Short mmCIF file of C-alpha atoms in Angstrom, two decimals:
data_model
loop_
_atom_site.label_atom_id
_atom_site.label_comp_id
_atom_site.label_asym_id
_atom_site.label_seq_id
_atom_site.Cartn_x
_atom_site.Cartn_y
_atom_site.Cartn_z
CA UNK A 1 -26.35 40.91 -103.52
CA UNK A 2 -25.43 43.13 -100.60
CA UNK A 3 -24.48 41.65 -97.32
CA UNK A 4 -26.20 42.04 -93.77
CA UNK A 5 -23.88 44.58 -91.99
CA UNK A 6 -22.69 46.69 -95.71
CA UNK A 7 -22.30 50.01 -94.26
CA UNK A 8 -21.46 49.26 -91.07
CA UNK A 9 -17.64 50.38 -90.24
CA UNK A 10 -15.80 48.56 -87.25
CA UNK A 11 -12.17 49.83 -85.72
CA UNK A 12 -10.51 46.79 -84.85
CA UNK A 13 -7.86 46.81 -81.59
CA UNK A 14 -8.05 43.57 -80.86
CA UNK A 15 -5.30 40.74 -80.84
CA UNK A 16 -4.80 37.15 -80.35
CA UNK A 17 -8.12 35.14 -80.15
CA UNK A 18 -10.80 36.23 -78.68
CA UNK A 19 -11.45 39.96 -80.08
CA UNK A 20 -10.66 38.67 -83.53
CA UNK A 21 -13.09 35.77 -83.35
CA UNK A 22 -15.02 38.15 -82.98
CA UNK A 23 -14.32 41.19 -85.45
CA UNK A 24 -13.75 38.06 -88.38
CA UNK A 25 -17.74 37.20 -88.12
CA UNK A 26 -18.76 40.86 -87.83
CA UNK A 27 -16.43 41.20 -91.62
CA UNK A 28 -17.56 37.89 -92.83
CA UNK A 29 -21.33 39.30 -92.48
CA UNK A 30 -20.11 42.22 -94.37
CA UNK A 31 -18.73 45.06 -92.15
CA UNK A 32 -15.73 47.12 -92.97
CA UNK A 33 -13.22 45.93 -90.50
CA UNK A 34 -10.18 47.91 -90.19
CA UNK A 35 -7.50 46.23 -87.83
CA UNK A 36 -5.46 48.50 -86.23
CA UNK A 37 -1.83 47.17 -85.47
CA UNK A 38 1.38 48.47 -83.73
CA UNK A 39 4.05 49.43 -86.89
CA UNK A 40 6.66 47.11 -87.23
CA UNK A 41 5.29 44.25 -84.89
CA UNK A 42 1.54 44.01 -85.44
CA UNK A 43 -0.84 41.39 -83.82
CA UNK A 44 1.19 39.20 -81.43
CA UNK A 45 0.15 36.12 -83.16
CA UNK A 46 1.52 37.33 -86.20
CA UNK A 47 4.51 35.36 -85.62
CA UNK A 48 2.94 33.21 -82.60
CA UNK A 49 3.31 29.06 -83.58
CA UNK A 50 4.91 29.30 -86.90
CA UNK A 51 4.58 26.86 -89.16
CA UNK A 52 6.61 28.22 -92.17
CA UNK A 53 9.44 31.10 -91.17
CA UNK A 54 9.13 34.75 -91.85
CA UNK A 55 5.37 34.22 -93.11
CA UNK A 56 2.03 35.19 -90.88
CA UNK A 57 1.38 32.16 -88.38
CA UNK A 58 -2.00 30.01 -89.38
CA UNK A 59 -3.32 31.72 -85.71
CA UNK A 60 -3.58 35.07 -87.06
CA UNK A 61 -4.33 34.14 -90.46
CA UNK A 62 -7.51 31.81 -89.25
CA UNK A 63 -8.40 34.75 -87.14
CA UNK A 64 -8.46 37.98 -89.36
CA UNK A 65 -10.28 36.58 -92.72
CA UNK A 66 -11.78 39.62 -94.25
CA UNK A 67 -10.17 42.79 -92.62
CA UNK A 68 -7.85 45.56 -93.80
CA UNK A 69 -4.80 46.09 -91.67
CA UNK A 70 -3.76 49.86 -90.58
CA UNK A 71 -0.19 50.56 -88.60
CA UNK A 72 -0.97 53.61 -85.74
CA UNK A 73 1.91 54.26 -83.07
CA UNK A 74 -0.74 54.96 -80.58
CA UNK A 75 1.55 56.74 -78.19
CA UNK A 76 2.58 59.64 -80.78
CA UNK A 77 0.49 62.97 -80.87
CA UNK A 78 0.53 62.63 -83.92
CA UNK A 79 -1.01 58.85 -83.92
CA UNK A 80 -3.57 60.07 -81.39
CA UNK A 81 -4.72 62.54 -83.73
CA UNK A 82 -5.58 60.23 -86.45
CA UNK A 83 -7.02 58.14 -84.05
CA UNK A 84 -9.45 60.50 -83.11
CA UNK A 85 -10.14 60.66 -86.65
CA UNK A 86 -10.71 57.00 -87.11
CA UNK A 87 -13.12 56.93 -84.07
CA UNK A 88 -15.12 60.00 -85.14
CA UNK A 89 -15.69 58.00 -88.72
CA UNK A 90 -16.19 54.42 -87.19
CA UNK A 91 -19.78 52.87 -86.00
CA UNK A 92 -18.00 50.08 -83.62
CA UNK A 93 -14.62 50.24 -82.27
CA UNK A 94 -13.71 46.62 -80.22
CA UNK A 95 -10.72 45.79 -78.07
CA UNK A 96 -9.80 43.25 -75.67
CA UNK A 97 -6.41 45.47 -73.82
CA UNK A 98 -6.15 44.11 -70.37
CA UNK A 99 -8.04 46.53 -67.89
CA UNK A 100 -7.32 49.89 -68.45
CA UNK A 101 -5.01 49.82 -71.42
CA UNK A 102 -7.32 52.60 -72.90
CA UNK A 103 -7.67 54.23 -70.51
CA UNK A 104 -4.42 54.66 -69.90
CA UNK A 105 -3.79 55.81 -73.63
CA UNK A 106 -6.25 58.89 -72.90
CA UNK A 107 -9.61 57.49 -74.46
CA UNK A 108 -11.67 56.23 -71.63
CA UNK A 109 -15.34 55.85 -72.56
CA UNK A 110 -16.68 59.62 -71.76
CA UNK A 111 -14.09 60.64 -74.35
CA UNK A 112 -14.55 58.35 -77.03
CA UNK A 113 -18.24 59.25 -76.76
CA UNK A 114 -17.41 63.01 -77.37
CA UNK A 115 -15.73 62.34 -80.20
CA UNK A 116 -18.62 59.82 -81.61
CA UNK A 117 -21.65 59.54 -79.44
CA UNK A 118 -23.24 57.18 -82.12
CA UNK A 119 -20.03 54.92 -81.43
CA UNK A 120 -20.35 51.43 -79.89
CA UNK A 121 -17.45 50.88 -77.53
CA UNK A 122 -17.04 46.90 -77.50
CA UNK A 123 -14.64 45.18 -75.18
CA UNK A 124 -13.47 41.93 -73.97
CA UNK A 125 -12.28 41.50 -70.38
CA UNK A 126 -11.60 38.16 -68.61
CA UNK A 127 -13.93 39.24 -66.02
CA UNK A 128 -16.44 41.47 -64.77
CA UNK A 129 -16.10 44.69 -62.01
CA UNK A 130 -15.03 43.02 -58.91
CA UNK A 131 -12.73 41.13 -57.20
CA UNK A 132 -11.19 39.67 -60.05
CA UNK A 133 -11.54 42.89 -62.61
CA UNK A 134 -7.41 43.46 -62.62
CA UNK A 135 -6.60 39.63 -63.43
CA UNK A 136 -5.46 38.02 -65.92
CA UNK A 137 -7.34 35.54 -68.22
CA UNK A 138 -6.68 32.81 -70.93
CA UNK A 139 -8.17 30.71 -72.56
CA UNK A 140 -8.01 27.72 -69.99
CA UNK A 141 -8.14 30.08 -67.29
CA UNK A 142 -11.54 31.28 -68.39
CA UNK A 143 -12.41 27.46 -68.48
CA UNK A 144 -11.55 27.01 -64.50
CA UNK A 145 -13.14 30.10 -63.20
CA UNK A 146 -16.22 29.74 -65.49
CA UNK A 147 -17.23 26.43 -64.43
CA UNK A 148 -16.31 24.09 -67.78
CA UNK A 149 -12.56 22.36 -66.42
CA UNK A 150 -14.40 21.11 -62.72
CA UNK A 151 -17.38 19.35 -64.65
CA UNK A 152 -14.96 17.75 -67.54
CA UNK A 153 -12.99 14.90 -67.60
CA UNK A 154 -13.58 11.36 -65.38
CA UNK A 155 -15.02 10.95 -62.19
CA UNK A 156 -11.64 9.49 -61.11
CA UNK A 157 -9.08 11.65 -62.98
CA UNK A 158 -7.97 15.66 -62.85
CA UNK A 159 -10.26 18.53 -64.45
CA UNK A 160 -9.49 18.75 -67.72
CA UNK A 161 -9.97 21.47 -70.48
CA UNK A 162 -11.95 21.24 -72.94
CA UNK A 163 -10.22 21.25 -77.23
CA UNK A 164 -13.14 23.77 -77.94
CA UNK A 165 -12.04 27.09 -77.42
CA UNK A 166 -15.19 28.56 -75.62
CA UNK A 167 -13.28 31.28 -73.55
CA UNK A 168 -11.67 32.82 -76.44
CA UNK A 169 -13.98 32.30 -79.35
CA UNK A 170 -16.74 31.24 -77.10
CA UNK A 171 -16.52 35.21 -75.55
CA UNK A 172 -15.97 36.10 -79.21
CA UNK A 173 -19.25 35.06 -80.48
CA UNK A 174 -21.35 36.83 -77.60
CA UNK A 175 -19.44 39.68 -77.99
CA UNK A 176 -21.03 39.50 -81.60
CA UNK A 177 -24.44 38.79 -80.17
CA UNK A 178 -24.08 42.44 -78.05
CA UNK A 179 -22.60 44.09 -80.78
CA UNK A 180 -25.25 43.80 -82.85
CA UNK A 181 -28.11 44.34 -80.36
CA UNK A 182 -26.41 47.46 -79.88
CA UNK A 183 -26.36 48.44 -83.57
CA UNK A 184 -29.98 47.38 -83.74
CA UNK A 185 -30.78 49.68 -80.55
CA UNK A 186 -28.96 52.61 -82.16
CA UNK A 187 -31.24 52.56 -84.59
CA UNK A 188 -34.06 54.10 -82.28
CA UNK A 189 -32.07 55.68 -80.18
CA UNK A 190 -29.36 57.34 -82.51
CA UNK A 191 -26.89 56.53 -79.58
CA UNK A 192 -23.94 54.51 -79.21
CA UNK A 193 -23.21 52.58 -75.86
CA UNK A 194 -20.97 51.22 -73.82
CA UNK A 195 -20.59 47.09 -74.47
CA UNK A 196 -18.74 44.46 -72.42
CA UNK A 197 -18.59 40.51 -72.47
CA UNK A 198 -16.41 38.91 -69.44
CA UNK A 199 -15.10 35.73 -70.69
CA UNK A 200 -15.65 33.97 -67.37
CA UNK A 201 -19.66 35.09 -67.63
CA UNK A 202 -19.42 33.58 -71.52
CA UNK A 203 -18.08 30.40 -70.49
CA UNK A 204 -20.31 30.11 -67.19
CA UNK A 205 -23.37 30.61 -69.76
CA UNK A 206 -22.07 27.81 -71.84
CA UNK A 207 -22.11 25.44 -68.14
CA UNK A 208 -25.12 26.68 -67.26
CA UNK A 209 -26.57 23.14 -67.75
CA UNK A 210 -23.94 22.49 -65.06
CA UNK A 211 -24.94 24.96 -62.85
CA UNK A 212 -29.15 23.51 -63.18
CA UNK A 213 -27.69 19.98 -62.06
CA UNK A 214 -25.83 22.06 -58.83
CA UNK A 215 -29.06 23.12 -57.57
CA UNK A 216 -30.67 19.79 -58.25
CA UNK A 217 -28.31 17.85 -56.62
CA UNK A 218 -30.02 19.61 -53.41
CA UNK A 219 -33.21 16.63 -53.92
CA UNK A 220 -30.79 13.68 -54.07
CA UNK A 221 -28.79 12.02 -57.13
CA UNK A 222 -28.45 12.80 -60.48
CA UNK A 223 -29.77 10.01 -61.77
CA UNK A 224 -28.65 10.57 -65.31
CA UNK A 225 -25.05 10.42 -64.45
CA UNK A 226 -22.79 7.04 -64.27
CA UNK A 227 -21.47 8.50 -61.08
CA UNK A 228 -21.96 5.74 -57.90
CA UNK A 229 -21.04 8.51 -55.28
CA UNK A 230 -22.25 12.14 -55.20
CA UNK A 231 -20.90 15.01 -52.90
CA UNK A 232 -21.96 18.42 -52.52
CA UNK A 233 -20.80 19.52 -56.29
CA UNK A 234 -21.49 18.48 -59.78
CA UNK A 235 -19.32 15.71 -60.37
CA UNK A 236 -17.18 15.10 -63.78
CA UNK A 237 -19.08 12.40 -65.83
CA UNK A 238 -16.90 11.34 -68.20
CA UNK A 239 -19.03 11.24 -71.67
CA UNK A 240 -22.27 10.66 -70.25
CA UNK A 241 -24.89 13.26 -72.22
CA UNK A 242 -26.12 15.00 -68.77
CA UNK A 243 -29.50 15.12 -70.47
CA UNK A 244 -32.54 12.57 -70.58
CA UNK A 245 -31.39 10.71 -73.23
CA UNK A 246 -28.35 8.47 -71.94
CA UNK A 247 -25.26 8.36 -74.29
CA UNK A 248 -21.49 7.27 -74.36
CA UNK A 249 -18.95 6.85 -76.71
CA UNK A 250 -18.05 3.39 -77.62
CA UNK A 251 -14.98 1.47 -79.10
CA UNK A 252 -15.08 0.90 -83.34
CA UNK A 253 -12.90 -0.79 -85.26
CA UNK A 254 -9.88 -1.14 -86.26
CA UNK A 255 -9.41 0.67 -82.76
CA UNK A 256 -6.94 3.66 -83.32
CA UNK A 257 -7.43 6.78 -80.84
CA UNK A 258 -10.92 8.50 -82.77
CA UNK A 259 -11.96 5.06 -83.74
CA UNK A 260 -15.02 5.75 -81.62
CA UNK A 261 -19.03 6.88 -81.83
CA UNK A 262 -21.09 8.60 -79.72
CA UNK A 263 -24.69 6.89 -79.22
CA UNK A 264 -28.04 7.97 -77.44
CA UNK A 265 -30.15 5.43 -76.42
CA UNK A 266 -33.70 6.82 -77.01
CA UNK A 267 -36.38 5.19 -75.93
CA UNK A 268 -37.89 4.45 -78.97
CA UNK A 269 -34.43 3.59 -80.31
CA UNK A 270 -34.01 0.41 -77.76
CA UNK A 271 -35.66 -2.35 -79.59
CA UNK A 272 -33.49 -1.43 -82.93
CA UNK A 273 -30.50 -1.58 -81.26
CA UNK A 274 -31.24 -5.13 -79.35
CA UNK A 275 -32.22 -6.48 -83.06
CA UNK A 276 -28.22 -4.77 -84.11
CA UNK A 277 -26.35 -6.21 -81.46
CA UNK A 278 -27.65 -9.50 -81.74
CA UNK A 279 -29.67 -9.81 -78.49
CA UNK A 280 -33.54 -8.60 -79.74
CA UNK A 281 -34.29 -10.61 -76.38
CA UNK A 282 -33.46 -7.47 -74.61
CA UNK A 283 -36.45 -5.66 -76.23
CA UNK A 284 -39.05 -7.25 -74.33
CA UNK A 285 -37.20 -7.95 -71.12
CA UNK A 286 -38.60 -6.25 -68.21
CA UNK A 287 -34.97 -5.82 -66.94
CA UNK A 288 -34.48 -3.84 -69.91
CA UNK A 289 -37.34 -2.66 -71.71
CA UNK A 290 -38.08 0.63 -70.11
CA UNK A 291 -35.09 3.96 -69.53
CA UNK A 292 -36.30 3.29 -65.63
CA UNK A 293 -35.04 -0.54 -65.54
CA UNK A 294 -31.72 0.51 -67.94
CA UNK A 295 -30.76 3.20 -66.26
CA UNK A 296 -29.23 1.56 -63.09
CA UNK A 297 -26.76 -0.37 -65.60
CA UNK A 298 -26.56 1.61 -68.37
CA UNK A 299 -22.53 0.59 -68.04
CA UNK A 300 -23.43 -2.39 -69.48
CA UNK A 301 -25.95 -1.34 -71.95
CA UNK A 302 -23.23 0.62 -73.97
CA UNK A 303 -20.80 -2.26 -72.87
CA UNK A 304 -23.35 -4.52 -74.93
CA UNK A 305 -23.36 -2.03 -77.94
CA UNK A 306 -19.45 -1.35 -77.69
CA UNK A 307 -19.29 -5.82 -78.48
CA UNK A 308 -21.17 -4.91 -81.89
CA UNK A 309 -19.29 -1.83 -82.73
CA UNK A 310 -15.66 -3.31 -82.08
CA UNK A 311 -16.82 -5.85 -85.10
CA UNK A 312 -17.08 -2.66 -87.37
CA UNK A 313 -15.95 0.77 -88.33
CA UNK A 314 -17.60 4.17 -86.71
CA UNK A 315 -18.37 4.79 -90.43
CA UNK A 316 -20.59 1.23 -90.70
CA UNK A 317 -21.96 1.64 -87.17
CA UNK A 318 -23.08 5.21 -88.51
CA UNK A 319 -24.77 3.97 -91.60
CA UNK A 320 -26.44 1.52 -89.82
CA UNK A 321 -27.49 3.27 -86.94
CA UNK A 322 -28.89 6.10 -88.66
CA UNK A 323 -30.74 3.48 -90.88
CA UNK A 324 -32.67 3.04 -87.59
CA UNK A 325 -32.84 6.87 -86.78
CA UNK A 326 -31.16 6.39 -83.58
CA UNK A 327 -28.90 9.33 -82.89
CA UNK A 328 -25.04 9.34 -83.13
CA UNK A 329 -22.26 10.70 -84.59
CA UNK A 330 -18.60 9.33 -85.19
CA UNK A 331 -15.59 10.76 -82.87
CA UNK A 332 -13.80 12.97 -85.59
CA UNK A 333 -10.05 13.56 -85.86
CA UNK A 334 -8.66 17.15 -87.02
CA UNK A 335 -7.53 15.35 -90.04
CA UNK A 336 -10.79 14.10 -90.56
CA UNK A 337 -12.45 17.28 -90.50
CA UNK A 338 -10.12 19.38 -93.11
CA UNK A 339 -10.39 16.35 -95.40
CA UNK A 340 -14.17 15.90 -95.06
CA UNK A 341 -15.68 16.71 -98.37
CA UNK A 342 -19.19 17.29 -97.34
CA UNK A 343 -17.91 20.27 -94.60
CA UNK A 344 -15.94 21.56 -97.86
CA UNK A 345 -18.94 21.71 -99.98
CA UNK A 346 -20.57 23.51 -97.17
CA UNK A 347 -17.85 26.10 -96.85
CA UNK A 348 -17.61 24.95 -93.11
CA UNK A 349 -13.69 24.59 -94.02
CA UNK A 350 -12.52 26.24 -96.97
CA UNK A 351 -9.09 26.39 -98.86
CA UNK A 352 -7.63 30.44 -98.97
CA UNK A 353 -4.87 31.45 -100.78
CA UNK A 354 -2.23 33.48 -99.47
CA UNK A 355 0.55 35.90 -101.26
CA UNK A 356 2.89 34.76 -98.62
CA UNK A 357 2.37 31.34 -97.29
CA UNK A 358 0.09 29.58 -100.30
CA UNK A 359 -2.98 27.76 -99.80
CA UNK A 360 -4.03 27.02 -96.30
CA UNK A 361 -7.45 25.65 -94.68
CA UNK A 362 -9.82 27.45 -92.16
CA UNK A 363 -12.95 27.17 -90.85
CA UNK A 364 -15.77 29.07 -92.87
CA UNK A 365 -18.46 31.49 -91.64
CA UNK A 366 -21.00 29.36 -89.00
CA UNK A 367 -23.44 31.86 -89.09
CA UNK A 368 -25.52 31.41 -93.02
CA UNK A 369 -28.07 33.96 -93.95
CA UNK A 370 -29.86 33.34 -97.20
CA UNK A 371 -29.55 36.76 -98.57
CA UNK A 372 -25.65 37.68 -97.24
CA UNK A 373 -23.20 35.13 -98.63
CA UNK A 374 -19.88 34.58 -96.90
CA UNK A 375 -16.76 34.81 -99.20
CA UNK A 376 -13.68 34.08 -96.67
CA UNK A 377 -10.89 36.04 -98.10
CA UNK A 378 -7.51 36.04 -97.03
CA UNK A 379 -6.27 38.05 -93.56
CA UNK A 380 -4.37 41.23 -94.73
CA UNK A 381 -0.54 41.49 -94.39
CA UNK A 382 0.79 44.14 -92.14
CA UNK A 383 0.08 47.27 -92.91
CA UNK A 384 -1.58 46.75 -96.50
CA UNK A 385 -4.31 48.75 -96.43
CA UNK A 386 -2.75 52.33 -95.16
CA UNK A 387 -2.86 54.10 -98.25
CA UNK A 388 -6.88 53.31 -98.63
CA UNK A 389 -7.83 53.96 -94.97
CA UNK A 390 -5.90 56.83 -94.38
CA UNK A 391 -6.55 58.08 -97.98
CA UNK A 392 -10.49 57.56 -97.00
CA UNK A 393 -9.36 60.30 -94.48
CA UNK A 394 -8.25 62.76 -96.26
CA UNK A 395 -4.75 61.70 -96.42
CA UNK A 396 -2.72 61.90 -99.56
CA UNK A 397 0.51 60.61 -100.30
CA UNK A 398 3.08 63.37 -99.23
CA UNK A 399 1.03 63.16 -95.94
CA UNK A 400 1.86 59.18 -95.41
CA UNK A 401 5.31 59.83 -96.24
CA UNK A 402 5.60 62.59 -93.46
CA UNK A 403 3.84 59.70 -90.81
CA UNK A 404 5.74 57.21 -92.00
CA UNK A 405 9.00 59.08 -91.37
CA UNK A 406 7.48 59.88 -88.08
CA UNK A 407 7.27 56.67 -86.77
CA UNK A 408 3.37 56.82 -86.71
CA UNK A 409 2.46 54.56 -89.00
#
């Protein structure tokens, strides 16, 4: 069976997180992804947070499933020349250079079109044209500018950042989204184009519930919050939902740091959990009956819920929650989730092998399509593939030797 993007060939320049979260789901759906890496050095995150000495760090190997590795001194004649090779043979090149880093090698965007105007030039840049074009961005920095760190955490305490990384992989994934659009347009067109995702703009889209409750707060409170006071600005909430349906995460037993569960009190879901708490009373009382007379204490509804689920584990409050069809889900640990057998059997985390480090776990392919299987191979070791790619160019043997002497690859 083929897969959804067979055929379609992708230069890789990225590094660290973001640009390869993004060219691993392009090669998991099938693409050739060639990773192009400085000689001697590679990716940054090669050796970034070892675990294991002299071996590639679990960050780049989580990162690059899938992909062939190439070594190009970019700043030799030479390299430039088989660059301009690689480009003219690609269909997508993607980097995520600070501003200008290409540039400032020679291949600004009117140039790499010359030398492949059915190329799609796909970048990643912590922000858009404008005051902030030339800075900087991170991961958490993306999360402050974009609007996630101001509306996370408790009323009471700092912003916080969020574990999910949704300015590096978060930017990764839309970048995906445009990449293929583009491929898609090329089709009737027969042109390649220009294609840029800001990480702030990819995390502000993620807030953008955030940014609906700033223009609401305009008509008075937001009722759906716990929050007693409300300013000019969306205030942190703590765990509430910040939907209609009200939700919290309570206390389980035996009480350890993730001994917790998230629950949504539905309205249709009320009377079931009066009759599981022990109070059905509750069910019929007008003081509690209705979302409009719970919502002014809904402190103390999940206090009332947290009584029952201190008696029992988030894995009991689960079963019998969902035995009632009232929404929730159990607060799960890291550990949790590489030991959980059903996300295994899944392939949401799956055990690779690797020649240098062994067996480690990553996450599998999110995206399923019936007709292109995922098969999450190991990330390529520095500079393993040069003999195939730049054989697939016309390159032979005696012709690597004379590069590799060089310095170029």
């Amino acid at each position: 069976m083929g897969k959804a993007l067979d055929g379609v060939r992708v230069l890789d320049m990225t590094h660290v997180q973001s640009g390869p979260s993004s060219t691993q789901i392009l090669a998991w759906l099938g693409a050739d992804v060639i990773k192009l890496e400085t000689p001697g050095r590679g990716d940054i995150t090669r050796g970034q947070l070892r675990d294991l000495p002299g071996v590639d760090s679990l960050y780049f190997t989580m990162l690059n499933a899938n992909k062939r590795s190439i070594t190009l001194n970019m700043k030799s004649e030479q390299g430039k020349q088989v660059f301009e090779q690689l480009v003219s043979s690609v269909d997508v090149l993607v980097e995520n250079f600070g501003p200008g880093v290409v540039d400032r090698f020679g291949y600004p965007w009117e140039r790499l079109a010359e030398l492949n105007p059915r190329l799609i030039y796909a970048s990643i840049k912590g922000f858009g044209p404008g005051r902030y074009a030339d800075f900087k961005a991170y991961e958490v920095i993306a999360q402050a500018m974009g609007g996630a760190m101001s509306t996370t955490g408790f009323e009471d305490g700092p912003p916080t950042a969020t574990g999910a990384q949704i300015g590096d992989s978060g930017t990764g994934i839309h970048l995906v989204a445009a990449i293929l659009a583009a491929l898609y347009q090329r089709t009737n067109s027969g042109r390649g184009q220009r294609v840029q995702v800001a990480m702030q703009d990819a995390v502000l889209n993620l807030c953008r519930v955030k940014l609906r409750d700033q223009q609401r707060l305009a008509h008075g409170p937001l009722n759906e919050y716990p929050n007693d006071v409300f300013g000019d600005e969306v205030p942190r909430s703590g765990n509430a939902s910040g939907g209609g349906q009200p939700g919290w995460a309570v206390k389980c037993a035996p009480g350890g740091p993730n001994d917790y569960i998230y629950v949504i009190i539905q309205p249709v879901g009320w009377q079931p959990i009066t009759d599981l708490i022990g109070k059905p009373e509750l069910a019929e009382d007008p003081d509690w009956a209705t979302p409009e007379a719970r919502l002014s204490k809904l402190d103390k509804a999940f206090g009332m819920i947290e009584e029952w689920t201190e008696q029992h584990t988030k894995w009991e409050v689960m079963e019998a929650l969902n035995a009632h069809n009232i929404p929730c889900g159990p607060i799960l640990s890291t550990r949790e989730l590489a030991e959980d057998a059903t996300l295994a059997e899944l392939g949401s985390v799956v055990e690779v092998e690797h020649p240098e480090r062994g067996a480690f776990k990553t996450v599998g392919c999110p995206l399923k399509l019936s007709d292109s299987p995922v098969d999450v191979e190991r990330s390529p070791l520095l500079g393993e593939h040069n003999a195939e790619v730049f054989g697939e160019l016309g390159y032979g043997a005696d012709d690597l030797d004379r590069l590799r002497a060089a310095g170029v690859i």
